[in-house]
PDB file of C-alpha atoms in Angstrom:
ATOM      1  CA  UNK A   1      35.437   3.690   4.136  1.00 44.00           C
ATOM      2  CA  UNK A   2      34.612   2.871   0.401  1.00 44.00           C
ATOM      3  CA  UNK A   3      33.071  -0.730   1.316  1.00 42.00           C
ATOM      4  CA  UNK A   4      30.516   1.044   4.165  1.00 45.00           C
ATOM      5  CA  UNK A   5      29.175   3.264   1.640  1.00 46.00           C
ATOM      6  CA  UNK A   6      28.664   0.424  -0.768  1.00 41.00           C
ATOM      7  CA  UNK A   7      27.336  -2.038   2.026  1.00 42.00           C
ATOM      8  CA  UNK A   8      25.116   1.552   2.553  1.00 47.00           C
ATOM      9  CA  UNK A   9      23.977   1.950  -0.970  1.00 47.00           C
ATOM     10  CA  UNK A  10      23.287  -2.338  -1.136  1.00 49.00           C
ATOM     11  CA  UNK A  11      20.758  -1.664   1.820  1.00 48.00           C
ATOM     12  CA  UNK A  12      19.374   1.348   0.455  1.00 53.00           C
ATOM     13  CA  UNK A  13      18.208  -0.724  -2.239  1.00 62.00           C
ATOM     14  CA  UNK A  14      16.291  -3.908  -0.998  1.00 68.00           C
ATOM     15  CA  UNK A  15      12.450  -3.111  -1.516  1.00 74.00           C
ATOM     16  CA  UNK A  16       9.892  -2.822   1.109  1.00 72.00           C
ATOM     17  CA  UNK A  17       8.397  -6.407  -0.001  1.00 75.00           C
ATOM     18  CA  UNK A  18      12.007  -7.720   1.569  1.00 79.00           C
ATOM     19  CA  UNK A  19      10.176  -7.887   4.928  1.00 83.00           C
ATOM     20  CA  UNK A  20       8.218 -10.753   4.178  1.00 87.00           C
ATOM     21  CA  UNK A  21      11.429 -12.641   4.354  1.00 89.00           C
ATOM     22  CA  UNK A  22      11.994 -11.282   8.086  1.00 92.00           C
ATOM     23  CA  UNK A  23       8.036 -12.269   9.159  1.00 93.00           C
ATOM     24  CA  UNK A  24       8.555 -15.907   7.065  1.00 93.00           C
ATOM     25  CA  UNK A  25      12.111 -16.780   9.258  1.00 94.00           C
ATOM     26  CA  UNK A  26      10.273 -15.059  12.391  1.00 94.00           C
ATOM     27  CA  UNK A  27       7.149 -16.913  11.943  1.00 95.00           C
ATOM     28  CA  UNK A  28       8.465 -20.461  11.710  1.00 96.00           C
ATOM     29  CA  UNK A  29      10.387 -19.459  14.675  1.00 96.00           C
ATOM     30  CA  UNK A  30       7.527 -19.610  16.664  1.00 95.00           C
ATOM     31  CA  UNK A  31       5.493 -22.534  14.947  1.00 95.00           C
ATOM     32  CA  UNK A  32       9.183 -24.679  15.651  1.00 96.00           C
ATOM     33  CA  UNK A  33       9.278 -23.773  19.236  1.00 95.00           C
ATOM     34  CA  UNK A  34       5.457 -24.471  19.621  1.00 95.00           C
ATOM     35  CA  UNK A  35       6.834 -28.205  18.395  1.00 95.00           C
ATOM     36  CA  UNK A  36       9.732 -28.483  20.696  1.00 93.00           C
ATOM     37  CA  UNK A  37      12.224 -28.097  18.337  1.00 94.00           C
ATOM     38  CA  UNK A  38      14.390 -25.189  19.805  1.00 94.00           C
ATOM     39  CA  UNK A  39      17.645 -25.350  18.144  1.00 96.00           C
ATOM     40  CA  UNK A  40      15.683 -25.023  15.135  1.00 95.00           C
ATOM     41  CA  UNK A  41      13.715 -22.194  16.981  1.00 95.00           C
ATOM     42  CA  UNK A  42      16.637 -19.969  17.593  1.00 96.00           C
ATOM     43  CA  UNK A  43      18.275 -20.336  14.266  1.00 96.00           C
ATOM     44  CA  UNK A  44      15.340 -19.134  12.463  1.00 95.00           C
ATOM     45  CA  UNK A  45      14.896 -16.432  14.762  1.00 95.00           C
ATOM     46  CA  UNK A  46      18.951 -15.387  14.402  1.00 96.00           C
ATOM     47  CA  UNK A  47      18.199 -15.107  11.067  1.00 94.00           C
ATOM     48  CA  UNK A  48      15.100 -13.289  11.206  1.00 94.00           C
ATOM     49  CA  UNK A  49      16.709 -10.592  13.713  1.00 94.00           C
ATOM     50  CA  UNK A  50      19.498 -10.380  10.978  1.00 93.00           C
ATOM     51  CA  UNK A  51      17.440 -10.094   7.984  1.00 91.00           C
ATOM     52  CA  UNK A  52      15.327  -7.376  10.457  1.00 91.00           C
ATOM     53  CA  UNK A  53      18.593  -5.106  10.842  1.00 91.00           C
ATOM     54  CA  UNK A  54      19.523  -4.818   7.357  1.00 89.00           C
ATOM     55  CA  UNK A  55      16.058  -3.896   6.743  1.00 85.00           C
ATOM     56  CA  UNK A  56      16.175  -1.530   9.205  1.00 84.00           C
ATOM     57  CA  UNK A  57      19.377   0.218   8.124  1.00 84.00           C
ATOM     58  CA  UNK A  58      17.629   0.114   4.337  1.00 78.00           C
ATOM     59  CA  UNK A  59      14.786   2.246   5.964  1.00 75.00           C
ATOM     60  CA  UNK A  60      16.781   4.270   7.603  1.00 79.00           C
ATOM     61  CA  UNK A  61      19.388   5.030   4.539  1.00 76.00           C
ATOM     62  CA  UNK A  62      15.968   6.120   2.381  1.00 72.00           C
ATOM     63  CA  UNK A  63      14.745   7.923   5.174  1.00 67.00           C
ATOM     64  CA  UNK A  64      17.529   9.714   5.088  1.00 72.00           C
ATOM     65  CA  UNK A  65      19.197   9.879   1.729  1.00 68.00           C
ATOM     66  CA  UNK A  66      16.218   9.381  -0.585  1.00 62.00           C
ATOM     67  CA  UNK A  67      13.276  11.185   0.469  1.00 65.00           C
ATOM     68  CA  UNK A  68      11.720  10.919  -2.834  1.00 70.00           C
ATOM     69  CA  UNK A  69      12.235   7.087  -2.905  1.00 71.00           C
ATOM     70  CA  UNK A  70      10.722   6.704   1.085  1.00 64.00           C
ATOM     71  CA  UNK A  71       7.788   8.659   0.326  1.00 72.00           C
ATOM     72  CA  UNK A  72       6.873   6.747  -2.984  1.00 70.00           C
ATOM     73  CA  UNK A  73       7.526   3.577  -1.185  1.00 69.00           C
ATOM     74  CA  UNK A  74       5.460   4.664   1.490  1.00 70.00           C
ATOM     75  CA  UNK A  75       2.565   5.068  -0.394  1.00 71.00           C
ATOM     76  CA  UNK A  76       2.389   1.214  -1.324  1.00 83.00           C
ATOM     77  CA  UNK A  77       0.874  -1.763   0.942  1.00 83.00           C
ATOM     78  CA  UNK A  78       4.447  -3.395   1.313  1.00 83.00           C
ATOM     79  CA  UNK A  79       5.875  -0.240   3.186  1.00 85.00           C
ATOM     80  CA  UNK A  80       3.321  -2.124   6.305  1.00 91.00           C
ATOM     81  CA  UNK A  81       6.005  -5.134   6.315  1.00 91.00           C
ATOM     82  CA  UNK A  82       8.051  -2.551   8.373  1.00 90.00           C
ATOM     83  CA  UNK A  83       5.340  -2.607  11.421  1.00 94.00           C
ATOM     84  CA  UNK A  84       4.440  -6.587  10.499  1.00 94.00           C
ATOM     85  CA  UNK A  85       8.198  -7.588  10.497  1.00 94.00           C
ATOM     86  CA  UNK A  86       9.061  -5.844  13.728  1.00 95.00           C
ATOM     87  CA  UNK A  87       5.853  -7.096  15.226  1.00 96.00           C
ATOM     88  CA  UNK A  88       6.326 -10.778  14.034  1.00 96.00           C
ATOM     89  CA  UNK A  89       9.926 -10.621  15.496  1.00 95.00           C
ATOM     90  CA  UNK A  90       8.722  -8.794  18.913  1.00 96.00           C
ATOM     91  CA  UNK A  91       6.406 -11.168  19.344  1.00 95.00           C
ATOM     92  CA  UNK A  92       8.689 -14.294  19.265  1.00 95.00           C
ATOM     93  CA  UNK A  93      10.963 -12.180  21.331  1.00 96.00           C
ATOM     94  CA  UNK A  94       8.589 -12.488  23.954  1.00 95.00           C
ATOM     95  CA  UNK A  95       7.531 -16.131  23.397  1.00 93.00           C
ATOM     96  CA  UNK A  96      11.573 -16.514  24.223  1.00 93.00           C
ATOM     97  CA  UNK A  97      10.896 -14.797  27.459  1.00 93.00           C
ATOM     98  CA  UNK A  98      12.619 -10.974  26.356  1.00 95.00           C
ATOM     99  CA  UNK A  99      10.194  -9.079  27.427  1.00 95.00           C
ATOM    100  CA  UNK A 100      12.059  -5.853  26.978  1.00 95.00           C
ATOM    101  CA  UNK A 101      13.203  -6.199  24.106  1.00 95.00           C
ATOM    102  CA  UNK A 102       9.541  -7.263  22.710  1.00 96.00           C
ATOM    103  CA  UNK A 103       8.263  -4.117  24.045  1.00 96.00           C
ATOM    104  CA  UNK A 104      11.129  -1.459  22.456  1.00 97.00           C
ATOM    105  CA  UNK A 105       9.953  -3.070  19.203  1.00 97.00           C
ATOM    106  CA  UNK A 106       5.992  -2.772  19.913  1.00 97.00           C
ATOM    107  CA  UNK A 107       7.236   0.684  20.362  1.00 97.00           C
ATOM    108  CA  UNK A 108       8.250   0.894  17.454  1.00 95.00           C
ATOM    109  CA  UNK A 109       6.132  -0.364  15.183  1.00 96.00           C
ATOM    110  CA  UNK A 110       3.264   1.302  16.932  1.00 96.00           C
ATOM    111  CA  UNK A 111       4.960   4.639  16.010  1.00 95.00           C
ATOM    112  CA  UNK A 112       5.400   3.384  12.618  1.00 93.00           C
ATOM    113  CA  UNK A 113       1.860   1.974  12.092  1.00 95.00           C
ATOM    114  CA  UNK A 114       0.000   5.191  11.964  1.00 94.00           C
ATOM    115  CA  UNK A 115       1.879   7.226   9.165  1.00 92.00           C
ATOM    116  CA  UNK A 116       2.288   4.320   7.230  1.00 91.00           C
ATOM    117  CA  UNK A 117      -1.421   3.118   7.312  1.00 93.00           C
ATOM    118  CA  UNK A 118      -2.317   6.464   6.300  1.00 91.00           C
ATOM    119  CA  UNK A 119      -0.262   6.971   3.662  1.00 89.00           C
ATOM    120  CA  UNK A 120      -1.298   3.551   2.124  1.00 89.00           C
ATOM    121  CA  UNK A 121      -5.126   3.975   2.585  1.00 90.00           C
ATOM    122  CA  UNK A 122      -4.606   7.041   0.391  1.00 88.00           C
ATOM    123  CA  UNK A 123      -3.309   5.689  -2.042  1.00 83.00           C
ATOM    124  CA  UNK A 124      -5.800   2.248  -2.376  1.00 85.00           C
ATOM    125  CA  UNK A 125      -6.411   1.304  -6.027  1.00 84.00           C
ATOM    126  CA  UNK A 126     -10.002  -0.633  -7.195  1.00 84.00           C
ATOM    127  CA  UNK A 127      -7.755  -3.797  -8.367  1.00 89.00           C
ATOM    128  CA  UNK A 128      -5.203  -4.595  -5.971  1.00 90.00           C
ATOM    129  CA  UNK A 129      -2.480  -7.955  -5.306  1.00 90.00           C
ATOM    130  CA  UNK A 130      -2.375  -9.892  -1.911  1.00 88.00           C
ATOM    131  CA  UNK A 131      -0.303  -7.490  -0.568  1.00 91.00           C
ATOM    132  CA  UNK A 132      -3.440  -4.945   0.337  1.00 94.00           C
ATOM    133  CA  UNK A 133      -4.149  -7.722   2.887  1.00 95.00           C
ATOM    134  CA  UNK A 134      -0.986  -6.122   4.772  1.00 95.00           C
ATOM    135  CA  UNK A 135      -3.248  -3.514   5.880  1.00 95.00           C
ATOM    136  CA  UNK A 136      -4.599  -6.058   8.237  1.00 96.00           C
ATOM    137  CA  UNK A 137      -1.800  -8.362   8.973  1.00 96.00           C
ATOM    138  CA  UNK A 138       0.011  -5.350  10.272  1.00 95.00           C
ATOM    139  CA  UNK A 139      -2.621  -4.187  12.290  1.00 97.00           C
ATOM    140  CA  UNK A 140      -3.229  -7.470  13.892  1.00 97.00           C
ATOM    141  CA  UNK A 141       0.678  -7.855  14.223  1.00 96.00           C
ATOM    142  CA  UNK A 142       0.437  -4.802  16.512  1.00 97.00           C
ATOM    143  CA  UNK A 143      -2.596  -6.889  18.545  1.00 97.00           C
ATOM    144  CA  UNK A 144      -0.346 -10.008  18.879  1.00 97.00           C
ATOM    145  CA  UNK A 145       2.401  -8.797  20.527  1.00 97.00           C
ATOM    146  CA  UNK A 146       0.181  -6.217  22.548  1.00 96.00           C
ATOM    147  CA  UNK A 147      -1.449  -9.308  23.576  1.00 96.00           C
ATOM    148  CA  UNK A 148       1.193 -11.225  24.392  1.00 96.00           C
ATOM    149  CA  UNK A 149       2.669  -8.503  26.856  1.00 96.00           C
ATOM    150  CA  UNK A 150      -0.275  -7.416  28.655  1.00 95.00           C
ATOM    151  CA  UNK A 151      -0.790 -11.466  29.393  1.00 93.00           C
ATOM    152  CA  UNK A 152       2.372 -11.575  30.707  1.00 93.00           C
ATOM    153  CA  UNK A 153       2.184  -8.325  33.245  1.00 92.00           C
ATOM    154  CA  UNK A 154      -1.376  -8.180  33.120  1.00 92.00           C
ATOM    155  CA  UNK A 155      -1.908  -4.974  31.945  1.00 92.00           C
ATOM    156  CA  UNK A 156      -5.508  -4.240  31.360  1.00 92.00           C
ATOM    157  CA  UNK A 157      -4.496  -0.823  29.181  1.00 95.00           C
ATOM    158  CA  UNK A 158      -2.054  -2.963  27.193  1.00 95.00           C
ATOM    159  CA  UNK A 159      -4.676  -5.184  26.225  1.00 94.00           C
ATOM    160  CA  UNK A 160      -7.446  -3.171  25.790  1.00 94.00           C
ATOM    161  CA  UNK A 161      -5.112  -1.816  23.206  1.00 96.00           C
ATOM    162  CA  UNK A 162      -4.452  -4.771  21.950  1.00 96.00           C
ATOM    163  CA  UNK A 163      -8.399  -5.519  21.810  1.00 96.00           C
ATOM    164  CA  UNK A 164      -8.735  -2.380  19.937  1.00 96.00           C
ATOM    165  CA  UNK A 165      -5.891  -3.098  17.408  1.00 97.00           C
ATOM    166  CA  UNK A 166      -7.687  -6.901  16.439  1.00 97.00           C
ATOM    167  CA  UNK A 167     -10.866  -5.481  15.884  1.00 96.00           C
ATOM    168  CA  UNK A 168      -9.638  -2.725  13.414  1.00 97.00           C
ATOM    169  CA  UNK A 169      -7.613  -5.532  12.164  1.00 96.00           C
ATOM    170  CA  UNK A 170     -11.171  -7.320  11.583  1.00 97.00           C
ATOM    171  CA  UNK A 171     -12.366  -4.437   9.533  1.00 97.00           C
ATOM    172  CA  UNK A 172      -9.248  -3.492   7.669  1.00 97.00           C
ATOM    173  CA  UNK A 173      -9.406  -7.252   6.202  1.00 96.00           C
ATOM    174  CA  UNK A 174     -12.872  -6.620   5.327  1.00 95.00           C
ATOM    175  CA  UNK A 175     -12.110  -3.422   2.917  1.00 95.00           C
ATOM    176  CA  UNK A 176      -8.925  -4.603   1.951  1.00 95.00           C
ATOM    177  CA  UNK A 177     -11.344  -8.083   0.495  1.00 95.00           C
ATOM    178  CA  UNK A 178     -13.159  -5.263  -1.374  1.00 93.00           C
ATOM    179  CA  UNK A 179     -10.096  -3.663  -3.254  1.00 93.00           C
ATOM    180  CA  UNK A 180      -8.564  -7.531  -3.962  1.00 94.00           C
ATOM    181  CA  UNK A 181      -8.125  -8.278  -7.179  1.00 91.00           C
ATOM    182  CA  UNK A 182      -9.220 -12.077  -7.374  1.00 92.00           C
ATOM    183  CA  UNK A 183      -7.955 -12.996 -10.533  1.00 92.00           C
ATOM    184  CA  UNK A 184      -4.649 -12.747  -8.390  1.00 91.00           C
ATOM    185  CA  UNK A 185      -5.323 -16.243  -7.607  1.00 91.00           C
ATOM    186  CA  UNK A 186      -4.805 -18.058 -10.446  1.00 89.00           C
ATOM    187  CA  UNK A 187      -1.857 -15.142 -11.213  1.00 88.00           C
ATOM    188  CA  UNK A 188      -0.027 -13.632  -8.328  1.00 84.00           C
ATOM    189  CA  UNK A 189       3.721 -14.064  -7.617  1.00 84.00           C
ATOM    190  CA  UNK A 190       3.159 -14.771  -4.545  1.00 86.00           C
ATOM    191  CA  UNK A 191       1.513 -12.193  -2.373  1.00 88.00           C
ATOM    192  CA  UNK A 192      -1.714 -13.533  -2.997  1.00 92.00           C
ATOM    193  CA  UNK A 193      -1.227 -15.504  -0.166  1.00 93.00           C
ATOM    194  CA  UNK A 194      -1.242 -13.240   2.038  1.00 94.00           C
ATOM    195  CA  UNK A 195      -5.312 -13.278   1.783  1.00 94.00           C
ATOM    196  CA  UNK A 196      -5.335 -16.044   3.849  1.00 94.00           C
ATOM    197  CA  UNK A 197      -2.284 -15.415   5.814  1.00 95.00           C
ATOM    198  CA  UNK A 198      -4.092 -12.134   7.347  1.00 96.00           C
ATOM    199  CA  UNK A 199      -7.293 -14.345   8.967  1.00 97.00           C
ATOM    200  CA  UNK A 200      -4.396 -16.609  10.601  1.00 97.00           C
ATOM    201  CA  UNK A 201      -2.971 -13.926  12.456  1.00 97.00           C
ATOM    202  CA  UNK A 202      -6.549 -12.522  13.297  1.00 97.00           C
ATOM    203  CA  UNK A 203      -7.130 -16.269  15.062  1.00 97.00           C
ATOM    204  CA  UNK A 204      -3.382 -15.715  16.434  1.00 97.00           C
ATOM    205  CA  UNK A 205      -4.476 -11.984  17.718  1.00 96.00           C
ATOM    206  CA  UNK A 206      -7.573 -13.404  19.092  1.00 96.00           C
ATOM    207  CA  UNK A 207      -6.308 -16.100  20.998  1.00 96.00           C
ATOM    208  CA  UNK A 208      -3.348 -14.327  22.238  1.00 96.00           C
ATOM    209  CA  UNK A 209      -6.238 -11.861  23.536  1.00 95.00           C
ATOM    210  CA  UNK A 210      -7.884 -14.847  25.200  1.00 94.00           C
ATOM    211  CA  UNK A 211      -5.219 -14.978  28.113  1.00 91.00           C
ATOM    212  CA  UNK A 212      -4.992 -10.921  28.834  1.00 91.00           C
ATOM    213  CA  UNK A 213      -7.210  -9.359  31.065  1.00 90.00           C
ATOM    214  CA  UNK A 214      -9.956  -8.333  28.926  1.00 88.00           C
ATOM    215  CA  UNK A 215     -10.139 -12.336  27.629  1.00 82.00           C
ATOM    216  CA  UNK A 216     -10.919 -13.917  30.942  1.00 80.00           C
ATOM    217  CA  UNK A 217     -14.048 -13.123  31.371  1.00 74.00           C
ATOM    218  CA  UNK A 218     -16.967 -15.744  30.569  1.00 83.00           C
ATOM    219  CA  UNK A 219     -18.274 -13.810  27.776  1.00 89.00           C
ATOM    220  CA  UNK A 220     -15.829 -11.967  26.529  1.00 89.00           C
ATOM    221  CA  UNK A 221     -13.162 -15.526  26.368  1.00 90.00           C
ATOM    222  CA  UNK A 222     -16.222 -17.418  24.423  1.00 92.00           C
ATOM    223  CA  UNK A 223     -17.130 -14.509  21.709  1.00 94.00           C
ATOM    224  CA  UNK A 224     -12.777 -14.508  21.518  1.00 94.00           C
ATOM    225  CA  UNK A 225     -12.955 -18.216  20.939  1.00 94.00           C
ATOM    226  CA  UNK A 226     -15.687 -18.089  18.460  1.00 95.00           C
ATOM    227  CA  UNK A 227     -13.395 -15.468  16.966  1.00 95.00           C
ATOM    228  CA  UNK A 228     -10.336 -17.930  16.618  1.00 96.00           C
ATOM    229  CA  UNK A 229     -12.221 -20.765  15.291  1.00 96.00           C
ATOM    230  CA  UNK A 230     -14.012 -18.655  12.653  1.00 96.00           C
ATOM    231  CA  UNK A 231     -10.951 -16.746  11.185  1.00 96.00           C
ATOM    232  CA  UNK A 232      -9.134 -20.350  11.721  1.00 96.00           C
ATOM    233  CA  UNK A 233     -11.295 -22.210   9.885  1.00 96.00           C
ATOM    234  CA  UNK A 234     -11.827 -19.356   6.901  1.00 96.00           C
ATOM    235  CA  UNK A 235      -8.077 -18.930   6.433  1.00 96.00           C
ATOM    236  CA  UNK A 236      -7.902 -22.585   6.348  1.00 96.00           C
ATOM    237  CA  UNK A 237     -10.477 -22.106   3.614  1.00 96.00           C
ATOM    238  CA  UNK A 238      -8.213 -20.342   1.673  1.00 95.00           C
ATOM    239  CA  UNK A 239      -5.328 -21.893   1.869  1.00 95.00           C
ATOM    240  CA  UNK A 240      -7.276 -24.803  -0.085  1.00 95.00           C
ATOM    241  CA  UNK A 241      -8.090 -22.552  -2.429  1.00 95.00           C
ATOM    242  CA  UNK A 242      -4.837 -21.058  -2.999  1.00 94.00           C
ATOM    243  CA  UNK A 243      -2.779 -24.349  -2.788  1.00 93.00           C
ATOM    244  CA  UNK A 244      -5.642 -25.550  -5.835  1.00 94.00           C
ATOM    245  CA  UNK A 245      -4.601 -22.725  -7.578  1.00 92.00           C
ATOM    246  CA  UNK A 246      -1.178 -23.350  -7.250  1.00 90.00           C
ATOM    247  CA  UNK A 247      -1.428 -26.423  -8.456  1.00 91.00           C
ATOM    248  CA  UNK A 248      -3.302 -25.973 -11.188  1.00 90.00           C
ATOM    249  CA  UNK A 249      -1.664 -22.818 -12.620  1.00 86.00           C
ATOM    250  CA  UNK A 250       2.490 -23.348 -11.453  1.00 84.00           C
ATOM    251  CA  UNK A 251       4.481 -20.329 -11.041  1.00 80.00           C
ATOM    252  CA  UNK A 252       8.177 -21.305 -10.762  1.00 78.00           C
ATOM    253  CA  UNK A 253      10.023 -18.725 -11.656  1.00 81.00           C
ATOM    254  CA  UNK A 254      11.652 -16.973  -8.421  1.00 82.00           C
ATOM    255  CA  UNK A 255      10.135 -13.755  -6.898  1.00 80.00           C
ATOM    256  CA  UNK A 256      10.639 -11.697  -4.239  1.00 83.00           C
ATOM    257  CA  UNK A 257       7.187 -11.676  -3.400  1.00 84.00           C
ATOM    258  CA  UNK A 258       7.308 -14.988  -2.436  1.00 87.00           C
ATOM    259  CA  UNK A 259       8.430 -14.673   0.627  1.00 87.00           C
ATOM    260  CA  UNK A 260       5.081 -13.556   1.343  1.00 87.00           C
ATOM    261  CA  UNK A 261       3.629 -17.367   0.489  1.00 91.00           C
ATOM    262  CA  UNK A 262       5.962 -18.898   2.809  1.00 93.00           C
ATOM    263  CA  UNK A 263       4.652 -16.538   6.028  1.00 94.00           C
ATOM    264  CA  UNK A 264       0.990 -17.158   5.340  1.00 95.00           C
ATOM    265  CA  UNK A 265       2.044 -21.221   5.641  1.00 96.00           C
ATOM    266  CA  UNK A 266       3.762 -20.523   8.581  1.00 95.00           C
ATOM    267  CA  UNK A 267       1.158 -18.158  10.221  1.00 96.00           C
ATOM    268  CA  UNK A 268      -1.866 -20.685   9.441  1.00 96.00           C
ATOM    269  CA  UNK A 269       0.560 -23.737  11.183  1.00 97.00           C
ATOM    270  CA  UNK A 270       1.281 -21.160  14.302  1.00 96.00           C
ATOM    271  CA  UNK A 271      -2.401 -20.269  14.552  1.00 96.00           C
ATOM    272  CA  UNK A 272      -3.496 -24.014  14.504  1.00 96.00           C
ATOM    273  CA  UNK A 273      -0.765 -24.966  17.539  1.00 96.00           C
ATOM    274  CA  UNK A 274      -1.829 -21.785  19.365  1.00 96.00           C
ATOM    275  CA  UNK A 275      -5.456 -22.120  18.962  1.00 95.00           C
ATOM    276  CA  UNK A 276      -5.242 -25.786  19.790  1.00 95.00           C
ATOM    277  CA  UNK A 277      -4.723 -25.864  23.888  1.00 94.00           C
ATOM    278  CA  UNK A 278      -6.590 -22.182  24.342  1.00 92.00           C
ATOM    279  CA  UNK A 279      -9.539 -23.444  22.552  1.00 92.00           C
ATOM    280  CA  UNK A 280      -9.989 -26.969  23.254  1.00 93.00           C
ATOM    281  CA  UNK A 281      -9.976 -28.278  19.531  1.00 94.00           C
ATOM    282  CA  UNK A 282      -7.331 -31.266  20.454  1.00 92.00           C
ATOM    283  CA  UNK A 283      -7.270 -31.570  16.355  1.00 94.00           C
ATOM    284  CA  UNK A 284      -5.982 -28.985  15.533  1.00 95.00           C
ATOM    285  CA  UNK A 285      -2.631 -29.413  17.077  1.00 96.00           C
ATOM    286  CA  UNK A 286      -1.474 -32.434  14.673  1.00 96.00           C
ATOM    287  CA  UNK A 287      -2.560 -30.469  11.784  1.00 96.00           C
ATOM    288  CA  UNK A 288      -0.612 -27.517  12.986  1.00 95.00           C
ATOM    289  CA  UNK A 289       2.418 -30.063  12.917  1.00 96.00           C
ATOM    290  CA  UNK A 290       1.899 -30.696   9.413  1.00 97.00           C
ATOM    291  CA  UNK A 291       1.166 -27.631   8.136  1.00 96.00           C
ATOM    292  CA  UNK A 292       4.594 -26.263  10.028  1.00 96.00           C
ATOM    293  CA  UNK A 293       6.250 -28.470   8.059  1.00 96.00           C
ATOM    294  CA  UNK A 294       5.085 -27.572   4.810  1.00 95.00           C
ATOM    295  CA  UNK A 295       5.715 -24.070   5.538  1.00 95.00           C
ATOM    296  CA  UNK A 296       9.561 -25.461   6.356  1.00 96.00           C
ATOM    297  CA  UNK A 297       9.489 -27.047   2.748  1.00 95.00           C
ATOM    298  CA  UNK A 298       8.215 -23.810   1.332  1.00 93.00           C
ATOM    299  CA  UNK A 299      10.897 -22.021   2.999  1.00 92.00           C
ATOM    300  CA  UNK A 300      13.713 -23.941   1.647  1.00 93.00           C
ATOM    301  CA  UNK A 301      12.522 -23.601  -1.681  1.00 91.00           C
ATOM    302  CA  UNK A 302      12.015 -20.427  -2.046  1.00 90.00           C
ATOM    303  CA  UNK A 303      15.897 -20.349  -0.173  1.00 89.00           C
ATOM    304  CA  UNK A 304      16.683 -22.653  -2.845  1.00 88.00           C
ATOM    305  CA  UNK A 305      15.116 -20.396  -6.129  1.00 85.00           C
ATOM    306  CA  UNK A 306      16.610 -16.909  -4.498  1.00 84.00           C
ATOM    307  CA  UNK A 307      20.150 -18.686  -4.592  1.00 82.00           C
ATOM    308  CA  UNK A 308      19.377 -19.878  -8.150  1.00 84.00           C
ATOM    309  CA  UNK A 309      18.439 -16.154  -9.284  1.00 77.00           C
ATOM    310  CA  UNK A 310      21.413 -15.036  -7.948  1.00 71.00           C
ATOM    311  CA  UNK A 311      23.654 -17.486  -9.796  1.00 70.00           C
ATOM    312  CA  UNK A 312      25.417 -15.850 -12.313  1.00 68.00           C
ATOM    313  CA  UNK A 313      24.897 -17.004 -16.479  1.00 57.00           C
ATOM    314  CA  UNK A 314      27.465 -19.271 -17.525  1.00 61.00           C
ATOM    315  CA  UNK A 315      29.527 -17.457 -20.326  1.00 57.00           C
ATOM    316  CA  UNK A 316      28.695 -17.840 -23.766  1.00 53.00           C
ATOM    317  CA  UNK A 317      25.149 -19.453 -22.868  1.00 49.00           C
ATOM    318  CA  UNK A 318      23.099 -17.184 -24.940  1.00 48.00           C
ATOM    319  CA  UNK A 319      25.193 -17.685 -27.663  1.00 49.00           C
ATOM    320  CA  UNK A 320      25.137 -21.092 -28.031  1.00 48.00           C
ATOM    321  CA  UNK A 321      21.643 -20.873 -27.946  1.00 48.00           C
ATOM    322  CA  UNK A 322      21.089 -18.738 -30.879  1.00 44.00           C
ATOM    323  CA  UNK A 323      22.537 -21.204 -33.546  1.00 48.00           C
ATOM    324  CA  UNK A 324      20.140 -23.660 -32.361  1.00 46.00           C
ATOM    325  CA  UNK A 325      16.945 -21.360 -32.746  1.00 44.00           C
ATOM    326  CA  UNK A 326      18.121 -20.498 -36.332  1.00 43.00           C
ATOM    327  CA  UNK A 327      18.727 -23.820 -37.414  1.00 40.00           C
ATOM    328  CA  UNK A 328      14.968 -24.896 -36.453  1.00 42.00           C
ATOM    329  CA  UNK A 329      13.714 -21.723 -38.534  1.00 39.00           C
ATOM    330  CA  UNK A 330      15.384 -23.342 -41.221  1.00 39.00           C
TER     331      UNK A 330
END
């Protein structure tokens, strides 16, 4: 009993931003599957599912036992990782052929989305970090998952819902951009990369819609193809700008928001890989493969930084440094 209550307590202390780790592993799993790395893909999926279960337990624990903290966290854009992570995991399960589990996750994400989105929008400020773009990511995540299921089952009404989420996601991106503090490009702790990742998932949603009943017509297909390529081009532009800013102003310390860097990197790669056959632009395939391994490397580096941050300090290390400072002062 004691160990169970301790574990519950640890779950409840996880911040909403930890959902970025679920999203990062989930989207890497999708990208690895698209490049034929099936075993690596399943390993990433297992990690994503495990982390999702841990975060779901924490979400439930706060809802049941700490309403004050739950309401305070629900007002922040990071709370929308609950929706986005659920949608990303569902989309990967649909890709794997687990349509029943994917549909259940779509229902769960759709139920969470309106309440969390409304709470976040009511508490927007003038200048916000990159996490503000999660309003778009969460909404487009629903569009991606709904479109995937609509394509499998040929459901026109679900495809229509996916299209509505897609259009709303585009609108929310524009609103988020108005509130984004552009100084975060130079000093952000990791979530500033969501500015580009939100456009990448928008491109992925448009690509998925091309395979649904609402996207197979001539005009609709042409419009969605154009939307895919436009969103992907803008996301790659963000990618270049943000990468240049990281090189110019390196941020070496671990921060939980670094998982929100890995997710956009993986999402951009996956969007390129998915869009290549759908749009007929073959050059996107090799680009996506290169970007995927960049994302995998970023995941490994972030993992290593996380493990280093959890390593206990050596006893007496601080005391040994003090005399050196004093010696310099003399």
